[in-house]
Tab-separated table of C-alpha atoms in Angstrom:
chain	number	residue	atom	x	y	z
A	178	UNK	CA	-55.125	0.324	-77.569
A	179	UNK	CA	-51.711	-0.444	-76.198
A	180	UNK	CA	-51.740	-2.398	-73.604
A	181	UNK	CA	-49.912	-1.344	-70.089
A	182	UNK	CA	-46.225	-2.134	-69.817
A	183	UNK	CA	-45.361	-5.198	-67.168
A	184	UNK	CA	-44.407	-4.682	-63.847
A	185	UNK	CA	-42.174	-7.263	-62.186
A	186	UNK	CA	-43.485	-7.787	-59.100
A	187	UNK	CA	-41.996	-5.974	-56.002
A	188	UNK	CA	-39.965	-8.798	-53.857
A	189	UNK	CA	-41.305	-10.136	-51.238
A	190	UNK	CA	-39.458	-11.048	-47.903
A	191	UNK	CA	-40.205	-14.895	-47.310
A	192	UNK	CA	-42.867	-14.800	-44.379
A	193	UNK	CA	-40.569	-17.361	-42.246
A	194	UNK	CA	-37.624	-15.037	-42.279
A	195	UNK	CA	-39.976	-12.548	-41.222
A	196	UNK	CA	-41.762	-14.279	-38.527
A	197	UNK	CA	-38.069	-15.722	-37.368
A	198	UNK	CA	-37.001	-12.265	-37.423
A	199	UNK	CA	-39.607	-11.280	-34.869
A	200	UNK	CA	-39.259	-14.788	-32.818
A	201	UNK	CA	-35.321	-14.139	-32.719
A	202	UNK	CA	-35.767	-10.513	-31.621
A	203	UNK	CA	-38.351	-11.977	-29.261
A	204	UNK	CA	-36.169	-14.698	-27.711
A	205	UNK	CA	-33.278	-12.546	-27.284
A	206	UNK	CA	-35.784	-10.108	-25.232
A	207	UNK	CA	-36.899	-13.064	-22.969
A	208	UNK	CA	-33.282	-14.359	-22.597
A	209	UNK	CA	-32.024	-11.044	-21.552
A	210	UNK	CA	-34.884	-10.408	-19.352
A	211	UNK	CA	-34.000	-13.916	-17.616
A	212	UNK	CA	-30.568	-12.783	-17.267
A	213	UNK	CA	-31.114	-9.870	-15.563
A	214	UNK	CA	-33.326	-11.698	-13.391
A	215	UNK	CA	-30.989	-13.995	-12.541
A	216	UNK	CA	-28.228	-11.296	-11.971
A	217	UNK	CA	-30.891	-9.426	-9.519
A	218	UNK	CA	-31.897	-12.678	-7.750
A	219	UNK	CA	-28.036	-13.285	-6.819
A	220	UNK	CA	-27.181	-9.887	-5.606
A	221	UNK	CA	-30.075	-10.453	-3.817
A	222	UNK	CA	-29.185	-12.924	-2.358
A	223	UNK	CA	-25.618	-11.157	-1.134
A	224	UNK	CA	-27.269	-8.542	0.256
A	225	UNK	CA	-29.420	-10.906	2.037
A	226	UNK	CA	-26.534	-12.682	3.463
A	227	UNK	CA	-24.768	-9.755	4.433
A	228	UNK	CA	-27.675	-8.543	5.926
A	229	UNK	CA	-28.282	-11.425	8.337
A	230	UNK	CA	-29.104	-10.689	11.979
A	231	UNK	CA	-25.288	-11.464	12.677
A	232	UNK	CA	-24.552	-8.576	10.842
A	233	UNK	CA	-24.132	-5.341	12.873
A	234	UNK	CA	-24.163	-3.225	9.793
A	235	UNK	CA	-25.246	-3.908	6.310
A	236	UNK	CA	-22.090	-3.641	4.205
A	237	UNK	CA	-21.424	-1.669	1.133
A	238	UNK	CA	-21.991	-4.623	-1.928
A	239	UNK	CA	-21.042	-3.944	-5.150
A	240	UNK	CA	-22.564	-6.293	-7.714
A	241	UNK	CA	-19.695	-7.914	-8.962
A	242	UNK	CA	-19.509	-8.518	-5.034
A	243	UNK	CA	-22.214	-11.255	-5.155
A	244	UNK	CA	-21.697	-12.672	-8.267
A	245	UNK	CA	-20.037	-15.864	-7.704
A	246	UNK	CA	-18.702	-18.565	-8.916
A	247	UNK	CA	-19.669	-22.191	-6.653
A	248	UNK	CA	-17.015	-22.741	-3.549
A	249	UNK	CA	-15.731	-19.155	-4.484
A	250	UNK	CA	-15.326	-16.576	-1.755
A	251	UNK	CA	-15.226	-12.572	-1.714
A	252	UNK	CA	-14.109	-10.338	1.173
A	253	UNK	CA	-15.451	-7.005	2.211
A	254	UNK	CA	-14.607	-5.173	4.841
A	255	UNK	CA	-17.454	-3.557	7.770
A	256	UNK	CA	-18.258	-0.367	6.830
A	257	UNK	CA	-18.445	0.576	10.561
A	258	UNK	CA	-14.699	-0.452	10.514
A	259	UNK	CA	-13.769	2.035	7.519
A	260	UNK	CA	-15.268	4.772	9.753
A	261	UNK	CA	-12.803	3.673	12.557
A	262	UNK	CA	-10.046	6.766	12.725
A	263	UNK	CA	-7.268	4.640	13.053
A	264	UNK	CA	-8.176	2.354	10.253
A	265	UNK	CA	-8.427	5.935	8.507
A	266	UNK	CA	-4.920	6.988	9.421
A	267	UNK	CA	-3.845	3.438	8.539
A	268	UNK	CA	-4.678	4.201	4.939
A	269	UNK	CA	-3.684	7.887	4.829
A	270	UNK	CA	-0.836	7.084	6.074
A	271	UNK	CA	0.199	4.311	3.689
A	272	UNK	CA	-0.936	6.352	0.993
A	273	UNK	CA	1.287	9.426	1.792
A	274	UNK	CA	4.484	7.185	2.421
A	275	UNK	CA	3.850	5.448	-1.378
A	276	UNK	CA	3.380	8.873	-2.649
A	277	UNK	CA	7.001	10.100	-1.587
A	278	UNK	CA	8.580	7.089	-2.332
A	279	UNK	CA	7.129	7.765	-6.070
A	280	UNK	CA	7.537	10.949	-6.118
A	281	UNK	CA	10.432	11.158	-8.907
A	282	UNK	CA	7.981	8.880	-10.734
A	283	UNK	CA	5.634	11.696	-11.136
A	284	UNK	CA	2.750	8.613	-9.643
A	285	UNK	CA	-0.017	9.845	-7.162
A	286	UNK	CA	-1.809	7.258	-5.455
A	287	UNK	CA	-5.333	8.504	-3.977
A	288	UNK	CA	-7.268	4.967	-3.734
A	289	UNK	CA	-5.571	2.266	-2.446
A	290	UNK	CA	-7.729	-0.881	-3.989
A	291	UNK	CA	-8.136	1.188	-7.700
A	292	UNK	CA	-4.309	2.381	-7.919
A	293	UNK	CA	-2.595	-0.596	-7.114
A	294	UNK	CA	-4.747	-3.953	-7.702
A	295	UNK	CA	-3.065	-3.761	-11.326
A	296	UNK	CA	0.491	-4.134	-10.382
A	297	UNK	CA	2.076	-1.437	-11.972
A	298	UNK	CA	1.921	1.166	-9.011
A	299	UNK	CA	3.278	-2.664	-7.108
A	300	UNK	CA	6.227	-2.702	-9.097
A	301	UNK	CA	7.584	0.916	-9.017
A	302	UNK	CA	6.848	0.779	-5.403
A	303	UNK	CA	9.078	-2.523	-4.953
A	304	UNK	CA	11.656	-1.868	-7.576
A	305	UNK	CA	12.189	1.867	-5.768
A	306	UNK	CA	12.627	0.047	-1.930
A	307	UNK	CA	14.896	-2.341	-3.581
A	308	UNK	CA	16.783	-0.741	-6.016
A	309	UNK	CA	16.476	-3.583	-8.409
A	310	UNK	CA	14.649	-3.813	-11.796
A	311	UNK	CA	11.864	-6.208	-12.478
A	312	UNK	CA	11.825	-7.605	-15.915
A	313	UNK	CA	7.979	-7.534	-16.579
A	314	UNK	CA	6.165	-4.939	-19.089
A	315	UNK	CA	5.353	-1.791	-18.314
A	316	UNK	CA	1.827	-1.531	-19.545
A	317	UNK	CA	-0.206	-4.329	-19.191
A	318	UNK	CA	-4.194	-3.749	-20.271
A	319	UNK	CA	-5.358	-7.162	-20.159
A	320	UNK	CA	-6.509	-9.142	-17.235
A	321	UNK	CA	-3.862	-11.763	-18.063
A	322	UNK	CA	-0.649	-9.562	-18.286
A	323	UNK	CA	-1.794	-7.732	-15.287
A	324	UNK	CA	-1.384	-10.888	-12.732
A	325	UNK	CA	0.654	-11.913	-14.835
A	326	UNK	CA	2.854	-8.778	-13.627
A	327	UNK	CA	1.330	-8.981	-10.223
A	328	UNK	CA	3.283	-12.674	-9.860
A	329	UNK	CA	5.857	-11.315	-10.667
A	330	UNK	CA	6.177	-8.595	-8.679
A	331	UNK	CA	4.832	-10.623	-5.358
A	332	UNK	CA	6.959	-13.238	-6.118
A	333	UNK	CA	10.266	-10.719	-5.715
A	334	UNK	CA	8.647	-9.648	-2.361
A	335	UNK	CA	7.836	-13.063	-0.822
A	336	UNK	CA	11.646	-13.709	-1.637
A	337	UNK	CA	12.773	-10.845	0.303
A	338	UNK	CA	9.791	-11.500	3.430
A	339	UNK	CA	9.592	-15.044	3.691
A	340	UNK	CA	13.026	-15.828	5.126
A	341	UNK	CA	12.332	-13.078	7.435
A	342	UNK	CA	9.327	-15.198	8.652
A	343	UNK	CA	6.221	-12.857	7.423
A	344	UNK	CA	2.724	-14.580	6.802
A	345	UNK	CA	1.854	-13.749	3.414
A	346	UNK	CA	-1.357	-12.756	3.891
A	347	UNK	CA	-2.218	-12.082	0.108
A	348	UNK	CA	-2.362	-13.588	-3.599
A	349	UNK	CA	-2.159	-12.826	-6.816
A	350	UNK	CA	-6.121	-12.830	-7.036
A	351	UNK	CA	-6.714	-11.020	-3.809
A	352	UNK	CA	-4.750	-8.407	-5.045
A	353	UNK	CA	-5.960	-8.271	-8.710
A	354	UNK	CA	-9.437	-8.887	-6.917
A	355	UNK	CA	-8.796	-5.152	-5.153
A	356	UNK	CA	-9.416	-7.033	-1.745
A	357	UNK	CA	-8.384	-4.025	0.347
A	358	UNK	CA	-7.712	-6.129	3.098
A	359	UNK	CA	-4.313	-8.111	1.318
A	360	UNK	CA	-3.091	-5.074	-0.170
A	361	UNK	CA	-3.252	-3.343	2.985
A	362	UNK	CA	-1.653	-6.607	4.729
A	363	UNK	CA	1.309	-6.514	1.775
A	364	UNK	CA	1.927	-2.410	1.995
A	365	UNK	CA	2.352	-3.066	6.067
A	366	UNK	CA	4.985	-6.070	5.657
A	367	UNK	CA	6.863	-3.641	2.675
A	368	UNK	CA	6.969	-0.711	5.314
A	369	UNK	CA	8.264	-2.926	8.079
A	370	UNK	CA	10.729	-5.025	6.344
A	371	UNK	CA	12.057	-1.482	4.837
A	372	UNK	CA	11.634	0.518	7.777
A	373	UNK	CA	9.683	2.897	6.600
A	374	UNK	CA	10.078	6.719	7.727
A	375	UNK	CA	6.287	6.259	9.348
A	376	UNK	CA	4.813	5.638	12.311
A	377	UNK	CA	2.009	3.155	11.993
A	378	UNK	CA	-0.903	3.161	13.860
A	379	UNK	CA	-1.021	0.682	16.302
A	380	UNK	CA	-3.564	-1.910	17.072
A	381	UNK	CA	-5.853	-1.657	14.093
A	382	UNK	CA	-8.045	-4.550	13.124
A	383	UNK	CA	-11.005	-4.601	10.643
A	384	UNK	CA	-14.246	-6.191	10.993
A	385	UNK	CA	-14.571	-8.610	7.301
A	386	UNK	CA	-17.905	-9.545	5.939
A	387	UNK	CA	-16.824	-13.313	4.304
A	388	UNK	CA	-19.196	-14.392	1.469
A	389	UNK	CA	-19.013	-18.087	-0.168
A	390	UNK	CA	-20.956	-19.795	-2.912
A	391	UNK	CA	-22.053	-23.525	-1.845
A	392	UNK	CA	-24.326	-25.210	-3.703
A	393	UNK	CA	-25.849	-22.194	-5.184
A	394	UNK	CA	-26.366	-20.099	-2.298
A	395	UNK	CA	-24.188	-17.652	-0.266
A	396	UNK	CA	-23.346	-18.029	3.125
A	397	UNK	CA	-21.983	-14.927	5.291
A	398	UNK	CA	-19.871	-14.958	7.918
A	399	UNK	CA	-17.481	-12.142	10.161
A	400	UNK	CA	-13.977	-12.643	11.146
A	401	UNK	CA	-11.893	-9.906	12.719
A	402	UNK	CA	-7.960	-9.268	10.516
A	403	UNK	CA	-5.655	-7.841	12.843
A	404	UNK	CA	-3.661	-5.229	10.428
A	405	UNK	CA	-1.217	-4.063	12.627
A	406	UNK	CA	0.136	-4.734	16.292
A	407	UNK	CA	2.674	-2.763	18.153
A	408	UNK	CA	5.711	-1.122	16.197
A	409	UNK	CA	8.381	-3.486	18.427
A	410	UNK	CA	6.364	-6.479	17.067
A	411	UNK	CA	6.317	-5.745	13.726
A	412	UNK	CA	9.753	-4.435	13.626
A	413	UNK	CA	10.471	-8.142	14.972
A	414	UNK	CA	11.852	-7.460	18.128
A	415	UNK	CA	10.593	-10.063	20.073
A	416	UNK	CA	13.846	-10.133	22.788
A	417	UNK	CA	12.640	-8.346	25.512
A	418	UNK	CA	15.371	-6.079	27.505
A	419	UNK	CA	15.144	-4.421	30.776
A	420	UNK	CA	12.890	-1.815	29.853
A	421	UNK	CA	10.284	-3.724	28.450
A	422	UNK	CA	10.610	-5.453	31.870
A	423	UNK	CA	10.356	-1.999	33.737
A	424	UNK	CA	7.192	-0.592	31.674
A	425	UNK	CA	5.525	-3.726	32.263
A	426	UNK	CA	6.313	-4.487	36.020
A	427	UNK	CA	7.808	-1.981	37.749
A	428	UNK	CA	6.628	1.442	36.152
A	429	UNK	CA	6.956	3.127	39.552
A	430	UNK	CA	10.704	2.617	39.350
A	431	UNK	CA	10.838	4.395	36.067
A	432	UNK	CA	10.756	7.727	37.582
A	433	UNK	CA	14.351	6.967	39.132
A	434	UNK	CA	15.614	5.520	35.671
A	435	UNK	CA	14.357	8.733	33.802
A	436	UNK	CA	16.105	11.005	36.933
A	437	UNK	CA	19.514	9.092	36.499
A	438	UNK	CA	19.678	9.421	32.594
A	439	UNK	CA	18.672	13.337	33.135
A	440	UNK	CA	21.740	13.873	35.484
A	441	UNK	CA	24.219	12.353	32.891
A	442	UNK	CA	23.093	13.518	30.013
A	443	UNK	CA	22.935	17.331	31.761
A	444	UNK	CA	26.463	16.532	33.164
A	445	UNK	CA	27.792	17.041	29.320
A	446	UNK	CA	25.064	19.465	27.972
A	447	UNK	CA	25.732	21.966	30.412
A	448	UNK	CA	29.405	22.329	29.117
A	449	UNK	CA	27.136	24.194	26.280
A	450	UNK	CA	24.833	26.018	28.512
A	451	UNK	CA	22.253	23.457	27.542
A	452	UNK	CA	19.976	21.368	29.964
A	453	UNK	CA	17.326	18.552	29.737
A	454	UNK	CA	14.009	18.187	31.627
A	455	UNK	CA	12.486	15.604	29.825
A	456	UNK	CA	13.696	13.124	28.055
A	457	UNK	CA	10.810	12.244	25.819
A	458	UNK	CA	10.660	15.623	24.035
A	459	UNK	CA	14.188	17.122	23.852
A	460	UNK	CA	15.905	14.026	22.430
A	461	UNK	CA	12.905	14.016	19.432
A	462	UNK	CA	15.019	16.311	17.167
A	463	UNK	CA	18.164	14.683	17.319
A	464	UNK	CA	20.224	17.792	17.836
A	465	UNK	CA	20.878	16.849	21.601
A	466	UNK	CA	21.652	13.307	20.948
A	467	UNK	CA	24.564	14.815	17.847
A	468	UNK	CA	25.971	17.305	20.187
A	469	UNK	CA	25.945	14.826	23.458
A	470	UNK	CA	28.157	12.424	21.441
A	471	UNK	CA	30.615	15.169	20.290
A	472	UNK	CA	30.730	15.669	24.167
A	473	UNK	CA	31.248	12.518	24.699
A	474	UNK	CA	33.974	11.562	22.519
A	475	UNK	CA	35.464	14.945	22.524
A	476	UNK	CA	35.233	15.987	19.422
A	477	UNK	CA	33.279	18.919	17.763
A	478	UNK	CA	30.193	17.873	15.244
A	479	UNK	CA	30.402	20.269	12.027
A	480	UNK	CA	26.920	21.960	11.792
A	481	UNK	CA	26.595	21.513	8.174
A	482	UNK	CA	26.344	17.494	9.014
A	483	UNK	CA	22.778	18.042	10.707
A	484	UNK	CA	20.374	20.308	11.034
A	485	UNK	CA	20.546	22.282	14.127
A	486	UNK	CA	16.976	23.845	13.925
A	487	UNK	CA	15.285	20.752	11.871
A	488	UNK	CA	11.610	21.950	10.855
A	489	UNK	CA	10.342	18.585	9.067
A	490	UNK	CA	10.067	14.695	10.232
A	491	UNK	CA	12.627	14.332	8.093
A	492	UNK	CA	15.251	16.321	9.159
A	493	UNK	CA	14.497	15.217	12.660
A	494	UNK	CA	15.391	11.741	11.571
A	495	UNK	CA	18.513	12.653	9.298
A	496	UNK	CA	19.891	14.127	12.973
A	497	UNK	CA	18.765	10.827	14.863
A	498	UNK	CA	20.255	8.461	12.066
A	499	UNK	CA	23.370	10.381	12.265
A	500	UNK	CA	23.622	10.580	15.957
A	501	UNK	CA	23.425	6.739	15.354
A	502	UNK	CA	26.390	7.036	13.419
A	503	UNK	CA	28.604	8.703	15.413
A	504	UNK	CA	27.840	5.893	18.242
A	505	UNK	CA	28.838	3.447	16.337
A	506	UNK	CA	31.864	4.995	15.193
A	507	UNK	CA	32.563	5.428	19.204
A	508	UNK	CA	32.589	1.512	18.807
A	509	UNK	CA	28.328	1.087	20.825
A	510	UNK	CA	26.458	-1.724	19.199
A	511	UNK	CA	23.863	-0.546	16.601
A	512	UNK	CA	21.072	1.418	18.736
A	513	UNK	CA	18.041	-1.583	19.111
A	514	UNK	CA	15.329	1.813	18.590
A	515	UNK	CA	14.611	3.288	15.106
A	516	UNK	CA	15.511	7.033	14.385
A	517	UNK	CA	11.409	7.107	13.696
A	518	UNK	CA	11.051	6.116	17.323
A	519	UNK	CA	12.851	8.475	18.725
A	520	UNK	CA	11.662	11.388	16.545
A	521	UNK	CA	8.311	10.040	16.717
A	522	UNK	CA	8.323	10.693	20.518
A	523	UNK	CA	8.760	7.093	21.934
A	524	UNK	CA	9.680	6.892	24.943
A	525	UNK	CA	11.088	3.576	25.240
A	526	UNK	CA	13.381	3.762	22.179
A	527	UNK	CA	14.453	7.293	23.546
A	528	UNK	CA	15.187	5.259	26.868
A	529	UNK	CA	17.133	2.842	24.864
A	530	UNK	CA	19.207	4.969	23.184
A	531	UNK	CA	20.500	6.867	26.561
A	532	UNK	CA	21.133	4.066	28.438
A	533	UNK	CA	23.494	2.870	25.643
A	534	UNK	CA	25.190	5.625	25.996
A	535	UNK	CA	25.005	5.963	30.309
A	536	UNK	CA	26.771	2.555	30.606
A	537	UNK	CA	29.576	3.137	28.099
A	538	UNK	CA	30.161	6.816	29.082
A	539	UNK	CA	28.936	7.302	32.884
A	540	UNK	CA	32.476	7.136	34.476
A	541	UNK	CA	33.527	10.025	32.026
A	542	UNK	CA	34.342	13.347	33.918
């Protein structure tokens, strides 16, 4: 009888791999687990601070929002202030203006805090306004080369802002951070200092929800950031002139002003069958102000330099820049108003402009 062939046993795993297997699977359960917990507990917590009864509104907190490193601070802005209209316009407006500067760039900005926190949208933006050429790369994926950019491009604008005496009101990790508050603060200074073809909305301040890490908790608190003022404050003219004087403290007398600058200007325009009743509107275009100083310095204005049935906001400025030009080639000082002003219906700058004109040109038959 033959006996049965031998088996080698079947391996075995050794029972403490086994049993660490399970314990390591186990562990790594429990330890995510107490992350998560953790995680939970601090957003918790932010929500919680955000939340307190000083708190009109409960803000919108993302979790990244509450998680914190000790003495570190994160900024949100009120949700009842990003339902405010003119913080609304603020951002449209902002938006549109980067949009046609970048147009040739084929780049379409639609959020703010997601489009430009990297610093690529940053440095077209800036290298477009300036007409200069930053030497950084032009894709940057990693945290690092993005601020790394985003110094680089900030440090080019605080050289061209700071000697004009702007606040820099924004960092490298705000930015990065997509606090919308800096990078709205940054985008307002860039429009200013290049005058741009906009009319931002005045007086627009944010409610911001503050939230610091001390000693393992947060702490909330509000604080209002002014975003804009008026336009002749941000355009940095602080030298107040007669008419600031007359708005502020003796408005009844600007009826008579208003009457005086009618009866020049008409004294001209009526050479072309043309007349003005108010000032405010009929001067917006710019094709009054080009043919008044053709009348004025006796010379005739070839149509194909302006346009003499302008459509868009910019054509109306083209004609308002250009009247500008034809003043100072009559040898007036540069106007102190903005073509944007004027086209944008100010009253004031329109003012401005005319009474430049009525004291060099009101003894002229």
């Amino acid at each position: 009888m033959s006996s049965a062939p031998l088996r080698s046993p079947t391996p075995r795993p050794h029972r403490m791999k086994k049993d660490e297997s399970f314990l390591g699977k186990l562990g790594g359960t429990l330890a995510r687990k107490k992350k998560a917990k953790e995680v939970s507990n601090l957003q918790e917590e932010g929500r919680h601070a955000i939340n307190a009864p000083m708190s009109p509104a409960s803000a919108d907190v993302h979790p990244e929002d509450t998680l914190l490193e000790e003495n570190e601070e994160r900024m949100m802005i009120d949700p009842t202030s990003k339902d405010d209209p003119k913080f609304k316009e603020l951002v449209k407006v902002l938006i549109n203006w980067i949009n046609d500067v970048l147009v040739e760039e084929r780049i379409i900005v639609k959020q703010l805090e997601e489009d430009l926190y990297d610093g690529q949208v940053l440095q077209k933006l800036l290298e477009k306004l300036a007409g200069c050429k930053l030497n950084v790369a032009e894709v940057t994926q990693s945290e690092i080369g993005q601020k790394q950019k985003l110094q680089t491009v900030l440090e080019a604008v605080h050289g061209l802002l700071r000697p004009h005496g702007w606040a820099l009101q924004w960092t490298v990790d705000s930015i990065h951070g997509k606090n919308l508050v800096a990078i709205l603060h940054l985008l307002v200074a860039l429009a200013v200092h290049f005058r741009a073809p906009i009319r931002l909305p005045e007086h627009v301040s944010v409610q911001v929800v503050v939230v610091r890490k001390r000693e393992g908790l947060l702490h909330s608190s509000h604080v209002t950031e002014e975003l804009t003022t008026t336009t002749e404050r941000m355009m940095g003219r602080f030298e107040r002139d007669a008419f600031d004087t007359l708005f502020d403290h003796a408005p009844d007398k600007l009826s008579v002003v208003k009457k005086s600058l009618i009866t020049f200007v008409n004294k001209h325009l009526n050479k072309l069958n043309l007349e003005v009743t108010e000032l405010e509107t009929q001067f917006a275009d710019g094709v009054y102000l080009v043919l008044l100083m053709g009348l004025l310095e006796d010379y005739f204005v070839p149509l194909h330099n302006f346009y003499l049935t302008p459509e868009s906001f910019d054509q109306k400025v083209h004609n308002v820049a250009f009247a500008f030009e034809l003043m100072l080639d009559g040898g007036l000082k540069t106007p102190k108003a903005r073509p944007e002003d004027v086209v944008n219906l100010d009253l004031k700058s329109t003012l401005r402009v005319l009474y430049n004109l009525f004291t060099k040109y009101k003894d002229l038959e």
